[in-house]
Coordinates of C-alpha atoms and ligand atoms in Angstrom, one line a residue:
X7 CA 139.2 17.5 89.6
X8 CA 135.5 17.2 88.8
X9 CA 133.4 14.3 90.6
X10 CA 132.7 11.2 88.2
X11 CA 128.7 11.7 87.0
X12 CA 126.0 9.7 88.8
X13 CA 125.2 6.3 87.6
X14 CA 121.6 6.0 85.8
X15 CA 120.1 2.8 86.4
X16 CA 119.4 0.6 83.4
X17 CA 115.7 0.5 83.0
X18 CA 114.4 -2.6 84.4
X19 CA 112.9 -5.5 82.1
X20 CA 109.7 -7.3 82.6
X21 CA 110.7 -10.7 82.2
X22 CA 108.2 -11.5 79.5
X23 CA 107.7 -8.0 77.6
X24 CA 107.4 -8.5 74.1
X25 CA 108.8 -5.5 71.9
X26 CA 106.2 -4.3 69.1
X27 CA 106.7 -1.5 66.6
X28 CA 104.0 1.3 67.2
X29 CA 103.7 1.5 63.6
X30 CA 102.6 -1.1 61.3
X31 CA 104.5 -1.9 57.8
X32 CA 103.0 -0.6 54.7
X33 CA 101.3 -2.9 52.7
X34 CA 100.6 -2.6 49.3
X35 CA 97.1 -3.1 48.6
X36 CA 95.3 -4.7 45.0
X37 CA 92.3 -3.2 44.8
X38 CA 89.3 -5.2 42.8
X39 CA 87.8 -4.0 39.6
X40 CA 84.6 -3.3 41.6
X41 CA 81.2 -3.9 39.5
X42 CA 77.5 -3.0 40.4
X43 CA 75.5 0.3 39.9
X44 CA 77.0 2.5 42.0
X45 CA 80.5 1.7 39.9
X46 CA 78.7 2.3 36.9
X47 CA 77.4 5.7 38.0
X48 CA 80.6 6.7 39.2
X49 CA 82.1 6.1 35.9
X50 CA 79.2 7.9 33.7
X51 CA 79.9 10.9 36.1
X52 CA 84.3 10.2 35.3
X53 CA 83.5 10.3 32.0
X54 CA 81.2 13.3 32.0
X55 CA 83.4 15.6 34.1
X56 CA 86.9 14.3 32.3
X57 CA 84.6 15.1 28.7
X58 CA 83.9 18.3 30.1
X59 CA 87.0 19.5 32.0
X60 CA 89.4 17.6 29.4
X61 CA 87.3 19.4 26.1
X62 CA 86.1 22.9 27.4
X63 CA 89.7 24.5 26.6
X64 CA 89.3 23.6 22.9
X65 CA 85.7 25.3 22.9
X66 CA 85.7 27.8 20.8
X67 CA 82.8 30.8 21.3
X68 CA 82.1 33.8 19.2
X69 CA 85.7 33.4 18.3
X70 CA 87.8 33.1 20.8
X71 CA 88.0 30.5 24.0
X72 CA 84.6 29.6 25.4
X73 CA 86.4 29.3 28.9
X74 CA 89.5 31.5 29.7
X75 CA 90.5 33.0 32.8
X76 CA 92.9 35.4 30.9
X77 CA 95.1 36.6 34.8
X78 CA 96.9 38.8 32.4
X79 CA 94.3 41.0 30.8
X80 CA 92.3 40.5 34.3
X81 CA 89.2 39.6 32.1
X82 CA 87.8 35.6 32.9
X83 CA 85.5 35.1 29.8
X84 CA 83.0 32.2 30.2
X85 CA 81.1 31.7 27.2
X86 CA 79.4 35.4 26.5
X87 CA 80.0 36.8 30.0
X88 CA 82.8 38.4 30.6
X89 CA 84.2 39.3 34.2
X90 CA 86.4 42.1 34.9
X91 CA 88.3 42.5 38.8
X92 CA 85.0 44.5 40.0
X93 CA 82.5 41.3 39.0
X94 CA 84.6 39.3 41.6
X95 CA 82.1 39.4 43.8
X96 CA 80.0 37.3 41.7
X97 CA 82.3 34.8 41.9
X98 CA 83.1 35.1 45.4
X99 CA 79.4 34.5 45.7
X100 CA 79.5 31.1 43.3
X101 CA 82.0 30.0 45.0
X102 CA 80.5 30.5 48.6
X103 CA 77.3 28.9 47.0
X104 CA 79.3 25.7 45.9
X105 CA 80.5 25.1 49.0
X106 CA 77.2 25.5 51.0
X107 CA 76.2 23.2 48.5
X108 CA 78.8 20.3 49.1
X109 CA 77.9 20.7 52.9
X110 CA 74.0 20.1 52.3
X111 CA 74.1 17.6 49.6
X112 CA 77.4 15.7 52.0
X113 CA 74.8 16.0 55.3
X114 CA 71.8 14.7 53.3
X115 CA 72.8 12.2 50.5
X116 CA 76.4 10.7 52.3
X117 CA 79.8 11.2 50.5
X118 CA 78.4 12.2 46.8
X119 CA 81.7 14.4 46.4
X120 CA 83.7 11.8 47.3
X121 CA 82.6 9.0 45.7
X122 CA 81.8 10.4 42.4
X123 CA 83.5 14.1 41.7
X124 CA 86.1 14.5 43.8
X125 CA 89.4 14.6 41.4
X126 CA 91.2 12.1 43.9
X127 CA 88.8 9.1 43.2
X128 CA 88.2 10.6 39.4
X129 CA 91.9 9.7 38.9
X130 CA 92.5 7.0 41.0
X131 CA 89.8 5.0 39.0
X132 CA 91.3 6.5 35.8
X133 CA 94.8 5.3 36.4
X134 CA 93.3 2.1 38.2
X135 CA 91.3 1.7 34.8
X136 CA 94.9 2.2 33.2
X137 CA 96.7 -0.3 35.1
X138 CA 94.2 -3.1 35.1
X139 CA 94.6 -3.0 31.3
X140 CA 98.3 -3.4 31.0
X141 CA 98.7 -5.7 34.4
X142 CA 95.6 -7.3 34.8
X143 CA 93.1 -7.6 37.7
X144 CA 94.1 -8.2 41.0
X145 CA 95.5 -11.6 41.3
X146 CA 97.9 -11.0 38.1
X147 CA 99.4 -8.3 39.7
X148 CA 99.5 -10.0 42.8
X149 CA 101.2 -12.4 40.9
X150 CA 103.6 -9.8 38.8
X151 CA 105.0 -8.1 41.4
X152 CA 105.9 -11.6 43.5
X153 CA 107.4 -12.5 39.7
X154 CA 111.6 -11.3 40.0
X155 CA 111.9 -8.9 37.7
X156 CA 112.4 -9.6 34.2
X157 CA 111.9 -8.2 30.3
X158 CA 108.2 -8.5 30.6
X159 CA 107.7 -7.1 33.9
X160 CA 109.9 -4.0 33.2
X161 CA 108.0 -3.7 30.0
X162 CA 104.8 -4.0 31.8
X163 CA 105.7 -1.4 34.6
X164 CA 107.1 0.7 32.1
X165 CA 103.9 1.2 29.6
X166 CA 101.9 1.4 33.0
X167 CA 103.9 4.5 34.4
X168 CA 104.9 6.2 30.5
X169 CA 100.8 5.7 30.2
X170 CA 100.2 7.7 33.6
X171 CA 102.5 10.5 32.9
X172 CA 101.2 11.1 29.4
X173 CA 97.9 11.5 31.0
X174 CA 99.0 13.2 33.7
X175 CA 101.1 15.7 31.3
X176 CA 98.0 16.1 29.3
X177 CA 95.8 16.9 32.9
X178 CA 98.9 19.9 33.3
X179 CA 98.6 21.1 30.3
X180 CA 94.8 21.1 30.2
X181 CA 94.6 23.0 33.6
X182 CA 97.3 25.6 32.6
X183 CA 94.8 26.0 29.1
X184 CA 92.1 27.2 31.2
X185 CA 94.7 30.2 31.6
X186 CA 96.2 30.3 28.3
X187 CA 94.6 29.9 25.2
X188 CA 95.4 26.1 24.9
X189 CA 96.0 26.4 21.1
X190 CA 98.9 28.7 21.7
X191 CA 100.3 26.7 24.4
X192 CA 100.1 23.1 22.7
X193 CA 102.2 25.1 20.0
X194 CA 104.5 26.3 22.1
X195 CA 105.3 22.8 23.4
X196 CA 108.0 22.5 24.6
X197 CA 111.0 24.9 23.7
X198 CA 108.7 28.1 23.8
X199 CA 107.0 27.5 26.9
X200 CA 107.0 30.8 29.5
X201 CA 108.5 29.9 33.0
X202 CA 105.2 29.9 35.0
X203 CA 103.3 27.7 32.0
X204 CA 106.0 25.0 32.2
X205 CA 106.1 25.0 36.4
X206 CA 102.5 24.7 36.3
X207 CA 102.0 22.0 33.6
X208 CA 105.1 20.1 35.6
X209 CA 103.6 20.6 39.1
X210 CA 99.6 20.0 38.2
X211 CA 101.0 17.2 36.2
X212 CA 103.3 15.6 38.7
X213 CA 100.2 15.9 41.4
X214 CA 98.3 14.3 39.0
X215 CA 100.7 11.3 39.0
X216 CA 101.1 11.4 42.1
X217 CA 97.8 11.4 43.4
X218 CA 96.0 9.2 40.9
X219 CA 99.1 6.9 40.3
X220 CA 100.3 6.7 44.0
X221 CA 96.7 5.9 45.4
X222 CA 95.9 3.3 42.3
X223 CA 99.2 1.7 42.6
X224 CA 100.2 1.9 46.5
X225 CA 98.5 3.7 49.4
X226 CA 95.3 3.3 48.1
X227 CA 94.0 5.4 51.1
X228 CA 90.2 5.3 52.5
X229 CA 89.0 6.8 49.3
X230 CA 89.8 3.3 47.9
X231 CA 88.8 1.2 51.0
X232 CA 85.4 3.0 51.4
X233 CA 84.5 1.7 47.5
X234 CA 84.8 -1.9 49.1
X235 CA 88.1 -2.8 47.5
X236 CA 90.5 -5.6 49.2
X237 CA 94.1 -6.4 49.4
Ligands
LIG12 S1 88.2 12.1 51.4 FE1 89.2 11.6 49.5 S2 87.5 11.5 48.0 FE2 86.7 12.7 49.8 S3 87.1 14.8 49.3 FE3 88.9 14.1 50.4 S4 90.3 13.4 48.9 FE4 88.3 13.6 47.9

C-alpha cells in the first residue's frame, strides 16, 4: 500500500493584498484629425509616394513597363537600364546605401522615416483619412461605437471596412504589378490569376488591411501616439 502524499500548505494571505491583473485591458483609442505643418508635410509626402508607388506600374517606357522586376526572365528593367543576375551587385550596393542612409538621416534629423515614409504611418493616415470621412472625427465615433448597433451603424462600419479592402486589394495588386506586367494581371482578374499572383495580391492585401486598418481603427500603436493623437 503506498503512503498517502504530503500535505502542501495553502499559501498564506496577507490580510489586505489586493489582487491586480499584470496586464492592463485594451483600450480602443480615437485618434484626432491632427492639424499643423508637420501634418501637412506628412501628407504632401502620402501623397507623393502613394502617386508614385500607386502610378509607376502603369508607366509605360520605350514600350514596355517603365518598372518591372520580371523574376521570371531574371531581367529587372527600370526605365532604360536593364539588370541581369550578374548586375546584382549594384543593387546590393543601393540597397546597402539606403540603409546607411535611414541610419544618418534617423541619427541627425529624428524619426523622418517614421513619421513621413514609412508604409505603416503612410496607411494608417490613409485609412484614418478613410474613416474620418464615413464616421466622423473623434467624438462621433466615440459616440457610434457607444450607439447599440443598428441599420446606420452597420452601414457605416460596413462602407468603412468594404472601402479599406478595396484599397487594400488595389495596394496587392499594385505590389504584385511591379512583378507582372500590371496590364496583364488587371485582365486576368480574377478567374485567370496564376497561384503565386493571387497568394500575393491576398497576403500584401490582407497586410495592408491589417496594418493600416488595425492601427487606424484599434491598436493605434506608438506610431499613432508619437503624432500627438489622444483617446
Ligand atoms: S516604428 Fe512604426 S513608423 Fe517607425 S519604422 Fe517602425 S513601423 Fe514604421
Amino acid at each position: 500500500m503506498s503512503s498517502p502524499a504530503p500535505r502542501v500548505p495553502a499559501p498564506s494571505v496577507e490580510p489586505n493584498a489586493v489582487e491586480m491583473d499584470l496586464y492592463e485591458v485594451r483600450k480602443t483609442i480615437y485618434p484626432r484629425a491632427v492639424h499643423g505643418v508637420f501634418a501637412t508635410w506628412r501628407w504632401a509626402v502620402i501623397i507623393f509616394t502613394q502617386v508614385v508607388f500607386y502610378g509607376l506600374p502603369w508607366l509605360v517606357w520605350n514600350g514596355r513597363q517603365a518598372v518591372l522586376f520580371d523574376l521570371g526572365a531574371r531581367r529587372f528593367y527600370i526605365f532604360d537600364l536593364v539588370l541581369w543576375p550578374q548586375d546584382f551587385i549594384f543593387l546590393t550596393g543601393i540597397l546597402i546605401i539606403s540603409a546607411l542612409s535611414l541610419f544618418l538621416f534617423t541619427a541627425v534629423a529624428g524619426r523622418l522615416w517614421c513619421g513621413y515614409a514609412c508604409p505603416q504611418t503612410v496607411y494608417t493616415e490613409l485609412f484614418m483619412w478613410i474613416e474620418r470621412r464615413i464616421e466622423g472625427d473623434r467624438g462621433k465615433r466615440m459616440k457610434l461605437d457607444q450607439q447599440p448597433w443598428s441599420a446606420r451603424k452597420i452601414g457605416l462600419k460596413a462602407a468603412k471596412h468594404g472601402v479599406w479592402i478595396a484599397v487594400a486589394l488595389w495596394t496587392g495588386i499594385t505590389f504584385v504589378g511591379y512583378f507582372t506586367p500590371i496590364k496583364e494581371l488587371v485582365a486576368a482578374i480574377p478567374s485567370r490569376l496564376s497561384g503565386w499572383e493571387t497568394f500575393w495580391v491576398l497576403f500584401y492585401g490582407f497586410a495592408t488591411y491589417g496594418n493600416g486598418g488595425g492601427c487606424a481603427s484599434r491598436c493605434a500603436s506608438t506610431c499613432v501616439r508619437t503624432r500627438g493623437s489622444s483617446r
